Amino acid sequence: MKWLNIMQNRIGIAVITYNARHLLETSLPPLLNSSIPARVLVVNSSSQDGTVELAQKLGAETLIVPRASFNHGSTREEARKYLGTDIVVMTTPDAIAVDRFVVEKLVEPLLQNKAALAYARQLPHDGADLFEAFPREFNYPAQSHIRTLKDIQEHGSYTFFFSDSFSAYQNSALDLIGGFAPVLTGEDTVALAKLLHKGLSVAYVAEAEVKHSHRYTLLQEFKRYFDTGLARKTYQDLISVAGSDDARGMQFTKALLQKITEECPTKLPYAVLQTAAKWLGYKIGAHSRSAPLWFKKRLSSQDFYWNSTAYLG
């Protein structure tokens, strides 16, 4: 029992939710029954669908955040301070651990002080089509590795690739950079970049597998990439050392088009439209830092951000 209490104080899991009741009975059990003891905290931004009540019934701790103050960075910062554990795992309810050993595998490089942060391998959900599955195949290879800032020559902009859909951080490392910054999107990239600039390492743990994928409409893709372009331009100084995102984007596009040509050429027209929507959204976003607020609100996928206390101060 003493060992159990020690380990629970070492690892905390923050599940960031909004209107997620329908996902909890699938996503929470592998975390609550994890092979390595951990506190599970469901953070909810004031949804009214019963997310909090079901989370409590299943056995998780809960923390309610006012919707007006929700922000991808500041809300995670509040969660990790609430937990106060040595290691904090960040996840979303639509990222489903494949088994109860995922957290144990994910945090191993942190417990061994081989890395300051780590992220899991994301696999597509069952039944996902090519457009939903391919980004997971491209971005999450089968081989684990550890990266530092010295690996930019090999990885380019991928050096700063990271995902809080299922990740883990040493809390002491986050303290070094002042925690998570309030951002439109990309709080994980900002934290990673700051930690790499501090000389720390990031682990990609392919053995820690979660199912997490989405199929978006063309408009949704445009808006998501508008946000990404705008956000990455905002923190460009942190990631500019790795060069432009264009090279990585071209690699992805070529690989996608080759796969479609070989497996289902009838989908090529849609692939071209999807690529154009992403590219256009990203480029417009990257040139919209000084655009009027109404314009950014109209093109953004995150209507809540522009009225939040994190943005308005």
PDB file of N, CA and C in Angstrom, residues 98-189:
ATOM      1  N   VAL A  98      -5.041   1.543 -25.896  1.00  0.00           N
ATOM      2  CA  VAL A  98      -5.373   0.205 -26.395  1.00  0.00           C
ATOM      3  C   VAL A  98      -5.408  -0.820 -25.269  1.00  0.00           C
ATOM      4  N   ASP A  99      -4.719  -0.531 -24.156  1.00  0.00           N
ATOM      5  CA  ASP A  99      -4.742  -1.440 -23.013  1.00  0.00           C
ATOM      6  C   ASP A  99      -4.324  -0.680 -21.756  1.00  0.00           C
ATOM      7  N   ARG A 100      -4.295  -1.363 -20.628  1.00  0.00           N
ATOM      8  CA  ARG A 100      -4.000  -0.736 -19.346  1.00  0.00           C
ATOM      9  C   ARG A 100      -2.505  -0.485 -19.119  1.00  0.00           C
ATOM     10  N   PHE A 101      -1.671  -0.855 -20.086  1.00  0.00           N
ATOM     11  CA  PHE A 101      -0.221  -0.691 -19.946  1.00  0.00           C
ATOM     12  C   PHE A 101       0.318   0.552 -20.659  1.00  0.00           C
ATOM     13  N   VAL A 102      -0.555   1.282 -21.327  1.00  0.00           N
ATOM     14  CA  VAL A 102      -0.111   2.408 -22.152  1.00  0.00           C
ATOM     15  C   VAL A 102       0.576   3.479 -21.313  1.00  0.00           C
ATOM     16  N   VAL A 103      -0.026   3.862 -20.198  1.00  0.00           N
ATOM     17  CA  VAL A 103       0.570   4.919 -19.368  1.00  0.00           C
ATOM     18  C   VAL A 103       1.934   4.472 -18.843  1.00  0.00           C
ATOM     19  N   GLU A 104       2.018   3.234 -18.406  1.00  0.00           N
ATOM     20  CA  GLU A 104       3.296   2.713 -17.899  1.00  0.00           C
ATOM     21  C   GLU A 104       4.386   2.800 -18.965  1.00  0.00           C
ATOM     22  N   LYS A 105       4.057   2.418 -20.190  1.00  0.00           N
ATOM     23  CA  LYS A 105       5.024   2.483 -21.280  1.00  0.00           C
ATOM     24  C   LYS A 105       5.396   3.929 -21.613  1.00  0.00           C
ATOM     25  N   LEU A 106       4.396   4.805 -21.579  1.00  0.00           N
ATOM     26  CA  LEU A 106       4.624   6.201 -21.956  1.00  0.00           C
ATOM     27  C   LEU A 106       5.558   6.910 -20.989  1.00  0.00           C
ATOM     28  N   VAL A 107       5.374   6.675 -19.700  1.00  0.00           N
ATOM     29  CA  VAL A 107       6.154   7.427 -18.701  1.00  0.00           C
ATOM     30  C   VAL A 107       7.518   6.810 -18.416  1.00  0.00           C
ATOM     31  N   GLU A 108       7.787   5.635 -18.952  1.00  0.00           N
ATOM     32  CA  GLU A 108       9.058   4.967 -18.649  1.00  0.00           C
ATOM     33  C   GLU A 108      10.284   5.840 -18.958  1.00  0.00           C
ATOM     34  N   PRO A 109      10.371   6.506 -20.126  1.00  0.00           N
ATOM     35  CA  PRO A 109      11.548   7.347 -20.383  1.00  0.00           C
ATOM     36  C   PRO A 109      11.685   8.499 -19.396  1.00  0.00           C
ATOM     37  N   LEU A 110      10.557   8.970 -18.844  1.00  0.00           N
ATOM     38  CA  LEU A 110      10.597  10.056 -17.867  1.00  0.00           C
ATOM     39  C   LEU A 110      11.048   9.546 -16.509  1.00  0.00           C
ATOM     40  N   LEU A 111      10.547   8.382 -16.112  1.00  0.00           N
ATOM     41  CA  LEU A 111      10.949   7.798 -14.842  1.00  0.00           C
ATOM     42  C   LEU A 111      12.436   7.451 -14.838  1.00  0.00           C
ATOM     43  N   GLN A 112      12.967   7.130 -16.013  1.00  0.00           N
ATOM     44  CA  GLN A 112      14.380   6.793 -16.137  1.00  0.00           C
ATOM     45  C   GLN A 112      15.239   8.016 -16.474  1.00  0.00           C
ATOM     46  N   ASN A 113      14.588   9.204 -16.514  1.00  0.00           N
ATOM     47  CA  ASN A 113      15.286  10.464 -16.809  1.00  0.00           C
ATOM     48  C   ASN A 113      16.000  10.453 -18.165  1.00  0.00           C
ATOM     49  N   LYS A 114      15.413   9.725 -19.124  1.00  0.00           N
ATOM     50  CA  LYS A 114      15.941   9.728 -20.477  1.00  0.00           C
ATOM     51  C   LYS A 114      15.345  10.870 -21.301  1.00  0.00           C
ATOM     52  N   ALA A 115      14.213  11.397 -20.841  1.00  0.00           N
ATOM     53  CA  ALA A 115      13.534  12.490 -21.550  1.00  0.00           C
ATOM     54  C   ALA A 115      12.708  13.279 -20.550  1.00  0.00           C
ATOM     55  N   ALA A 116      12.401  14.526 -20.921  1.00  0.00           N
ATOM     56  CA  ALA A 116      11.585  15.391 -20.063  1.00  0.00           C
ATOM     57  C   ALA A 116      10.112  15.313 -20.415  1.00  0.00           C
ATOM     58  N   LEU A 117       9.816  14.846 -21.629  1.00  0.00           N
ATOM     59  CA  LEU A 117       8.438  14.693 -22.072  1.00  0.00           C
ATOM     60  C   LEU A 117       8.374  13.589 -23.111  1.00  0.00           C
ATOM     61  N   ALA A 118       7.183  13.033 -23.291  1.00  0.00           N
ATOM     62  CA  ALA A 118       7.017  11.902 -24.193  1.00  0.00           C
ATOM     63  C   ALA A 118       5.618  11.927 -24.790  1.00  0.00           C
ATOM     64  N   TYR A 119       5.475  11.316 -25.970  1.00  0.00           N
ATOM     65  CA  TYR A 119       4.144  11.206 -26.559  1.00  0.00           C
ATOM     66  C   TYR A 119       3.946   9.827 -27.155  1.00  0.00           C
ATOM     67  N   ALA A 120       2.676   9.423 -27.208  1.00  0.00           N
ATOM     68  CA  ALA A 120       2.318   8.070 -27.608  1.00  0.00           C
ATOM     69  C   ALA A 120       2.128   7.968 -29.118  1.00  0.00           C
ATOM     70  N   ARG A 121       2.113   6.746 -29.569  1.00  0.00           N
ATOM     71  CA  ARG A 121       1.791   6.475 -30.977  1.00  0.00           C
ATOM     72  C   ARG A 121       0.283   6.494 -31.159  1.00  0.00           C
ATOM     73  N   GLN A 122      -0.187   7.244 -32.138  1.00  0.00           N
ATOM     74  CA  GLN A 122      -1.615   7.327 -32.415  1.00  0.00           C
ATOM     75  C   GLN A 122      -1.965   6.458 -33.625  1.00  0.00           C
ATOM     76  N   LEU A 123      -2.941   5.606 -33.430  1.00  0.00           N
ATOM     77  CA  LEU A 123      -3.459   4.745 -34.487  1.00  0.00           C
ATOM     78  C   LEU A 123      -4.864   5.218 -34.857  1.00  0.00           C
ATOM     79  N   PRO A 124      -5.296   4.985 -36.086  1.00  0.00           N
ATOM     80  CA  PRO A 124      -6.664   5.387 -36.444  1.00  0.00           C
ATOM     81  C   PRO A 124      -7.696   4.530 -35.727  1.00  0.00           C
ATOM     82  N   HIS A 125      -8.866   5.110 -35.480  1.00  0.00           N
ATOM     83  CA  HIS A 125      -9.966   4.345 -34.905  1.00  0.00           C
ATOM     84  C   HIS A 125     -10.402   3.256 -35.880  1.00  0.00           C
ATOM     85  N   ASP A 126     -11.016   2.238 -35.365  1.00  0.00           N
ATOM     86  CA  ASP A 126     -11.525   1.154 -36.208  1.00  0.00           C
ATOM     87  C   ASP A 126     -12.501   1.736 -37.231  1.00  0.00           C
ATOM     88  N   GLY A 127     -12.353   1.312 -38.475  1.00  0.00           N
ATOM     89  CA  GLY A 127     -13.248   1.774 -39.528  1.00  0.00           C
ATOM     90  C   GLY A 127     -12.846   3.081 -40.173  1.00  0.00           C
ATOM     91  N   ALA A 128     -11.720   3.651 -39.773  1.00  0.00           N
ATOM     92  CA  ALA A 128     -11.275   4.925 -40.351  1.00  0.00           C
ATOM     93  C   ALA A 128     -10.914   4.743 -41.819  1.00  0.00           C
ATOM     94  N   ASP A 129     -11.250   5.740 -42.635  1.00  0.00           N
ATOM     95  CA  ASP A 129     -10.894   5.656 -44.052  1.00  0.00           C
ATOM     96  C   ASP A 129      -9.467   6.154 -44.262  1.00  0.00           C
ATOM     97  N   LEU A 130      -9.020   6.167 -45.498  1.00  0.00           N
ATOM     98  CA  LEU A 130      -7.633   6.508 -45.809  1.00  0.00           C
ATOM     99  C   LEU A 130      -7.274   7.919 -45.358  1.00  0.00           C
ATOM    100  N   PHE A 131      -8.175   8.871 -45.568  1.00  0.00           N
ATOM    101  CA  PHE A 131      -7.870  10.259 -45.227  1.00  0.00           C
ATOM    102  C   PHE A 131      -7.746  10.459 -43.714  1.00  0.00           C
ATOM    103  N   GLU A 132      -8.426   9.614 -42.954  1.00  0.00           N
ATOM    104  CA  GLU A 132      -8.342   9.678 -41.505  1.00  0.00           C
ATOM    105  C   GLU A 132      -7.127   8.906 -40.992  1.00  0.00           C
ATOM    106  N   ALA A 133      -6.804   7.792 -41.659  1.00  0.00           N
ATOM    107  CA  ALA A 133      -5.753   6.906 -41.183  1.00  0.00           C
ATOM    108  C   ALA A 133      -4.352   7.356 -41.609  1.00  0.00           C
ATOM    109  N   PHE A 134      -4.228   7.927 -42.803  1.00  0.00           N
ATOM    110  CA  PHE A 134      -2.887   8.208 -43.316  1.00  0.00           C
ATOM    111  C   PHE A 134      -2.068   9.177 -42.456  1.00  0.00           C
ATOM    112  N   PRO A 135      -2.655  10.269 -41.942  1.00  0.00           N
ATOM    113  CA  PRO A 135      -1.836  11.157 -41.089  1.00  0.00           C
ATOM    114  C   PRO A 135      -1.236  10.427 -39.893  1.00  0.00           C
ATOM    115  N   ARG A 136      -1.951   9.430 -39.342  1.00  0.00           N
ATOM    116  CA  ARG A 136      -1.409   8.667 -38.225  1.00  0.00           C
ATOM    117  C   ARG A 136      -0.243   7.812 -38.706  1.00  0.00           C
ATOM    118  N   GLU A 137      -0.387   7.197 -39.862  1.00  0.00           N
ATOM    119  CA  GLU A 137       0.673   6.368 -40.428  1.00  0.00           C
ATOM    120  C   GLU A 137       1.928   7.209 -40.718  1.00  0.00           C
ATOM    121  N   PHE A 138       1.721   8.428 -41.200  1.00  0.00           N
ATOM    122  CA  PHE A 138       2.839   9.278 -41.597  1.00  0.00           C
ATOM    123  C   PHE A 138       3.568   9.862 -40.389  1.00  0.00           C
ATOM    124  N   ASN A 139       2.803  10.316 -39.400  1.00  0.00           N
ATOM    125  CA  ASN A 139       3.396  11.043 -38.269  1.00  0.00           C
ATOM    126  C   ASN A 139       3.810  10.168 -37.097  1.00  0.00           C
ATOM    127  N   TYR A 140       3.284   8.939 -37.052  1.00  0.00           N
ATOM    128  CA  TYR A 140       3.544   8.086 -35.890  1.00  0.00           C
ATOM    129  C   TYR A 140       4.113   6.740 -36.342  1.00  0.00           C
ATOM    130  N   PRO A 141       5.409   6.688 -36.585  1.00  0.00           N
ATOM    131  CA  PRO A 141       6.034   5.455 -37.079  1.00  0.00           C
ATOM    132  C   PRO A 141       6.050   4.353 -36.025  1.00  0.00           C
ATOM    133  N   ALA A 142       6.437   3.162 -36.439  1.00  0.00           N
ATOM    134  CA  ALA A 142       6.427   1.999 -35.549  1.00  0.00           C
ATOM    135  C   ALA A 142       7.645   1.940 -34.641  1.00  0.00           C
ATOM    136  N   GLN A 143       8.653   2.765 -34.898  1.00  0.00           N
ATOM    137  CA  GLN A 143       9.888   2.729 -34.130  1.00  0.00           C
ATOM    138  C   GLN A 143       9.979   3.901 -33.166  1.00  0.00           C
ATOM    139  N   SER A 144      10.271   3.618 -31.905  1.00  0.00           N
ATOM    140  CA  SER A 144      10.462   4.668 -30.906  1.00  0.00           C
ATOM    141  C   SER A 144      11.785   5.390 -31.137  1.00  0.00           C
ATOM    142  N   HIS A 145      11.881   6.613 -30.633  1.00  0.00           N
ATOM    143  CA  HIS A 145      13.147   7.334 -30.695  1.00  0.00           C
ATOM    144  C   HIS A 145      13.135   8.477 -29.685  1.00  0.00           C
ATOM    145  N   ILE A 146      14.305   9.034 -29.444  1.00  0.00           N
ATOM    146  CA  ILE A 146      14.452  10.208 -28.580  1.00  0.00           C
ATOM    147  C   ILE A 146      15.099  11.316 -29.412  1.00  0.00           C
ATOM    148  N   ARG A 147      14.528  12.527 -29.306  1.00  0.00           N
ATOM    149  CA  ARG A 147      15.044  13.662 -30.076  1.00  0.00           C
ATOM    150  C   ARG A 147      15.536  14.768 -29.148  1.00  0.00           C
ATOM    151  N   THR A 148      16.529  15.496 -29.632  1.00  0.00           N
ATOM    152  CA  THR A 148      16.976  16.720 -28.978  1.00  0.00           C
ATOM    153  C   THR A 148      17.086  17.794 -30.043  1.00  0.00           C
ATOM    154  N   LEU A 149      17.441  18.994 -29.638  1.00  0.00           N
ATOM    155  CA  LEU A 149      17.589  20.084 -30.594  1.00  0.00           C
ATOM    156  C   LEU A 149      18.724  19.810 -31.574  1.00  0.00           C
ATOM    157  N   LYS A 150      19.631  18.922 -31.200  1.00  0.00           N
ATOM    158  CA  LYS A 150      20.765  18.594 -32.074  1.00  0.00           C
ATOM    159  C   LYS A 150      20.338  17.759 -33.281  1.00  0.00           C
ATOM    160  N   ASP A 151      19.099  17.271 -33.271  1.00  0.00           N
ATOM    161  CA  ASP A 151      18.628  16.393 -34.343  1.00  0.00           C
ATOM    162  C   ASP A 151      17.885  17.135 -35.446  1.00  0.00           C
ATOM    163  N   ILE A 152      17.975  18.460 -35.447  1.00  0.00           N
ATOM    164  CA  ILE A 152      17.242  19.247 -36.443  1.00  0.00           C
ATOM    165  C   ILE A 152      17.675  18.902 -37.860  1.00  0.00           C
ATOM    166  N   GLN A 153      18.957  18.639 -38.054  1.00  0.00           N
ATOM    167  CA  GLN A 153      19.447  18.317 -39.390  1.00  0.00           C
ATOM    168  C   GLN A 153      18.746  17.083 -39.945  1.00  0.00           C
ATOM    169  N   GLU A 154      18.490  16.123 -39.082  1.00  0.00           N
ATOM    170  CA  GLU A 154      17.835  14.878 -39.500  1.00  0.00           C
ATOM    171  C   GLU A 154      16.326  15.028 -39.626  1.00  0.00           C
ATOM    172  N   HIS A 155      15.703  15.716 -38.674  1.00  0.00           N
ATOM    173  CA  HIS A 155      14.243  15.731 -38.606  1.00  0.00           C
ATOM    174  C   HIS A 155      13.589  16.999 -39.137  1.00  0.00           C
ATOM    175  N   GLY A 156      14.324  18.091 -39.294  1.00  0.00           N
ATOM    176  CA  GLY A 156      13.719  19.333 -39.758  1.00  0.00           C
ATOM    177  C   GLY A 156      12.629  19.802 -38.811  1.00  0.00           C
ATOM    178  N   SER A 157      11.519  20.273 -39.371  1.00  0.00           N
ATOM    179  CA  SER A 157      10.442  20.797 -38.534  1.00  0.00           C
ATOM    180  C   SER A 157       9.770  19.706 -37.698  1.00  0.00           C
ATOM    181  N   TYR A 158       9.961  18.435 -38.069  1.00  0.00           N
ATOM    182  CA  TYR A 158       9.419  17.330 -37.275  1.00  0.00           C
ATOM    183  C   TYR A 158      10.055  17.278 -35.887  1.00  0.00           C
ATOM    184  N   THR A 159      11.195  17.918 -35.732  1.00  0.00           N
ATOM    185  CA  THR A 159      11.839  18.000 -34.426  1.00  0.00           C
ATOM    186  C   THR A 159      10.862  18.534 -33.386  1.00  0.00           C
ATOM    187  N   PHE A 160       9.990  19.457 -33.809  1.00  0.00           N
ATOM    188  CA  PHE A 160       9.052  20.103 -32.901  1.00  0.00           C
ATOM    189  C   PHE A 160       7.654  19.492 -32.965  1.00  0.00           C
ATOM    190  N   PHE A 161       7.563  18.277 -33.495  1.00  0.00           N
ATOM    191  CA  PHE A 161       6.266  17.603 -33.561  1.00  0.00           C
ATOM    192  C   PHE A 161       5.959  16.959 -32.211  1.00  0.00           C
ATOM    193  N   PHE A 162       4.727  17.150 -31.742  1.00  0.00           N
ATOM    194  CA  PHE A 162       4.318  16.619 -30.440  1.00  0.00           C
ATOM    195  C   PHE A 162       2.804  16.677 -30.385  1.00  0.00           C
ATOM    196  N   SER A 163       2.196  15.853 -29.548  1.00  0.00           N
ATOM    197  CA  SER A 163       0.743  15.872 -29.440  1.00  0.00           C
ATOM    198  C   SER A 163       0.286  15.633 -28.015  1.00  0.00           C
ATOM    199  N   ASP A 164      -0.510  16.567 -27.499  1.00  0.00           N
ATOM    200  CA  ASP A 164      -1.101  16.427 -26.178  1.00  0.00           C
ATOM    201  C   ASP A 164      -2.345  15.550 -26.178  1.00  0.00           C
ATOM    202  N   SER A 165      -2.662  14.930 -27.307  1.00  0.00           N
ATOM    203  CA  SER A 165      -3.768  13.979 -27.292  1.00  0.00           C
ATOM    204  C   SER A 165      -3.458  12.825 -26.348  1.00  0.00           C
ATOM    205  N   PHE A 166      -2.159  12.482 -26.241  1.00  0.00           N
ATOM    206  CA  PHE A 166      -1.714  11.514 -25.240  1.00  0.00           C
ATOM    207  C   PHE A 166      -0.219  11.708 -25.038  1.00  0.00           C
ATOM    208  N   SER A 167       0.139  12.427 -23.986  1.00  0.00           N
ATOM    209  CA  SER A 167       1.531  12.801 -23.749  1.00  0.00           C
ATOM    210  C   SER A 167       1.830  12.794 -22.263  1.00  0.00           C
ATOM    211  N   ALA A 168       3.108  12.930 -21.929  1.00  0.00           N
ATOM    212  CA  ALA A 168       3.525  12.971 -20.524  1.00  0.00           C
ATOM    213  C   ALA A 168       4.660  13.964 -20.362  1.00  0.00           C
ATOM    214  N   TYR A 169       4.658  14.661 -19.227  1.00  0.00           N
ATOM    215  CA  TYR A 169       5.668  15.667 -18.933  1.00  0.00           C
ATOM    216  C   TYR A 169       6.213  15.465 -17.527  1.00  0.00           C
ATOM    217  N   GLN A 170       7.491  15.719 -17.335  1.00  0.00           N
ATOM    218  CA  GLN A 170       8.030  15.884 -15.997  1.00  0.00           C
ATOM    219  C   GLN A 170       7.583  17.256 -15.513  1.00  0.00           C
ATOM    220  N   ASN A 171       6.926  17.305 -14.377  1.00  0.00           N
ATOM    221  CA  ASN A 171       6.431  18.579 -13.872  1.00  0.00           C
ATOM    222  C   ASN A 171       7.564  19.549 -13.577  1.00  0.00           C
ATOM    223  N   SER A 172       8.707  19.026 -13.133  1.00  0.00           N
ATOM    224  CA  SER A 172       9.856  19.883 -12.858  1.00  0.00           C
ATOM    225  C   SER A 172      10.355  20.554 -14.126  1.00  0.00           C
ATOM    226  N   ALA A 173      10.241  19.859 -15.261  1.00  0.00           N
ATOM    227  CA  ALA A 173      10.646  20.440 -16.541  1.00  0.00           C
ATOM    228  C   ALA A 173       9.689  21.565 -16.936  1.00  0.00           C
ATOM    229  N   LEU A 174       8.397  21.340 -16.732  1.00  0.00           N
ATOM    230  CA  LEU A 174       7.430  22.390 -17.032  1.00  0.00           C
ATOM    231  C   LEU A 174       7.654  23.613 -16.140  1.00  0.00           C
ATOM    232  N   ASP A 175       8.052  23.376 -14.912  1.00  0.00           N
ATOM    233  CA  ASP A 175       8.361  24.495 -14.016  1.00  0.00           C
ATOM    234  C   ASP A 175       9.498  25.353 -14.584  1.00  0.00           C
ATOM    235  N   LEU A 176      10.457  24.711 -15.245  1.00  0.00           N
ATOM    236  CA  LEU A 176      11.600  25.430 -15.817  1.00  0.00           C
ATOM    237  C   LEU A 176      11.178  26.462 -16.852  1.00  0.00           C
ATOM    238  N   ILE A 177      10.063  26.200 -17.540  1.00  0.00           N
ATOM    239  CA  ILE A 177       9.629  27.094 -18.620  1.00  0.00           C
ATOM    240  C   ILE A 177       8.376  27.878 -18.234  1.00  0.00           C
ATOM    241  N   GLY A 178       8.036  27.840 -16.959  1.00  0.00           N
ATOM    242  CA  GLY A 178       6.862  28.585 -16.510  1.00  0.00           C
ATOM    243  C   GLY A 178       5.552  27.923 -16.835  1.00  0.00           C
ATOM    244  N   GLY A 179       5.578  26.623 -17.128  1.00  0.00           N
ATOM    245  CA  GLY A 179       4.354  25.880 -17.410  1.00  0.00           C
ATOM    246  C   GLY A 179       3.829  26.096 -18.821  1.00  0.00           C
ATOM    247  N   PHE A 180       2.584  25.703 -19.031  1.00  0.00           N
ATOM    248  CA  PHE A 180       1.946  25.838 -20.339  1.00  0.00           C
ATOM    249  C   PHE A 180       1.547  27.293 -20.588  1.00  0.00           C
ATOM    250  N   ALA A 181       1.806  27.758 -21.790  1.00  0.00           N
ATOM    251  CA  ALA A 181       1.445  29.124 -22.161  1.00  0.00           C
ATOM    252  C   ALA A 181       0.039  29.144 -22.742  1.00  0.00           C
ATOM    253  N   PRO A 182      -0.741  30.209 -22.485  1.00  0.00           N
ATOM    254  CA  PRO A 182      -2.063  30.332 -23.111  1.00  0.00           C
ATOM    255  C   PRO A 182      -1.901  30.613 -24.600  1.00  0.00           C
ATOM    256  N   VAL A 183      -2.476  29.762 -25.420  1.00  0.00           N
ATOM    257  CA  VAL A 183      -2.326  29.879 -26.875  1.00  0.00           C
ATOM    258  C   VAL A 183      -3.645  29.551 -27.570  1.00  0.00           C
ATOM    259  N   LEU A 184      -3.745  29.952 -28.827  1.00  0.00           N
ATOM    260  CA  LEU A 184      -4.886  29.573 -29.646  1.00  0.00           C
ATOM    261  C   LEU A 184      -4.896  28.059 -29.845  1.00  0.00           C
ATOM    262  N   THR A 185      -3.757  27.512 -30.207  1.00  0.00           N
ATOM    263  CA  THR A 185      -3.561  26.071 -30.367  1.00  0.00           C
ATOM    264  C   THR A 185      -2.063  25.806 -30.354  1.00  0.00           C
ATOM    265  N   GLY A 186      -1.676  24.586 -30.076  1.00  0.00           N
ATOM    266  CA  GLY A 186      -0.256  24.258 -30.112  1.00  0.00           C
ATOM    267  C   GLY A 186       0.474  24.448 -28.797  1.00  0.00           C
ATOM    268  N   GLU A 187      -0.254  24.354 -27.679  1.00  0.00           N
ATOM    269  CA  GLU A 187       0.412  24.460 -26.373  1.00  0.00           C
ATOM    270  C   GLU A 187       1.465  23.375 -26.198  1.00  0.00           C
ATOM    271  N   ASP A 188       1.239  22.218 -26.841  1.00  0.00           N
ATOM    272  CA  ASP A 188       2.200  21.123 -26.773  1.00  0.00           C
ATOM    273  C   ASP A 188       3.482  21.463 -27.542  1.00  0.00           C
ATOM    274  N   THR A 189       3.327  22.068 -28.727  1.00  0.00           N
ATOM    275  CA  THR A 189       4.493  22.459 -29.518  1.00  0.00           C
ATOM    276  C   THR A 189       5.312  23.526 -28.815  1.00  0.00           C
TER     277      THR A 189
END
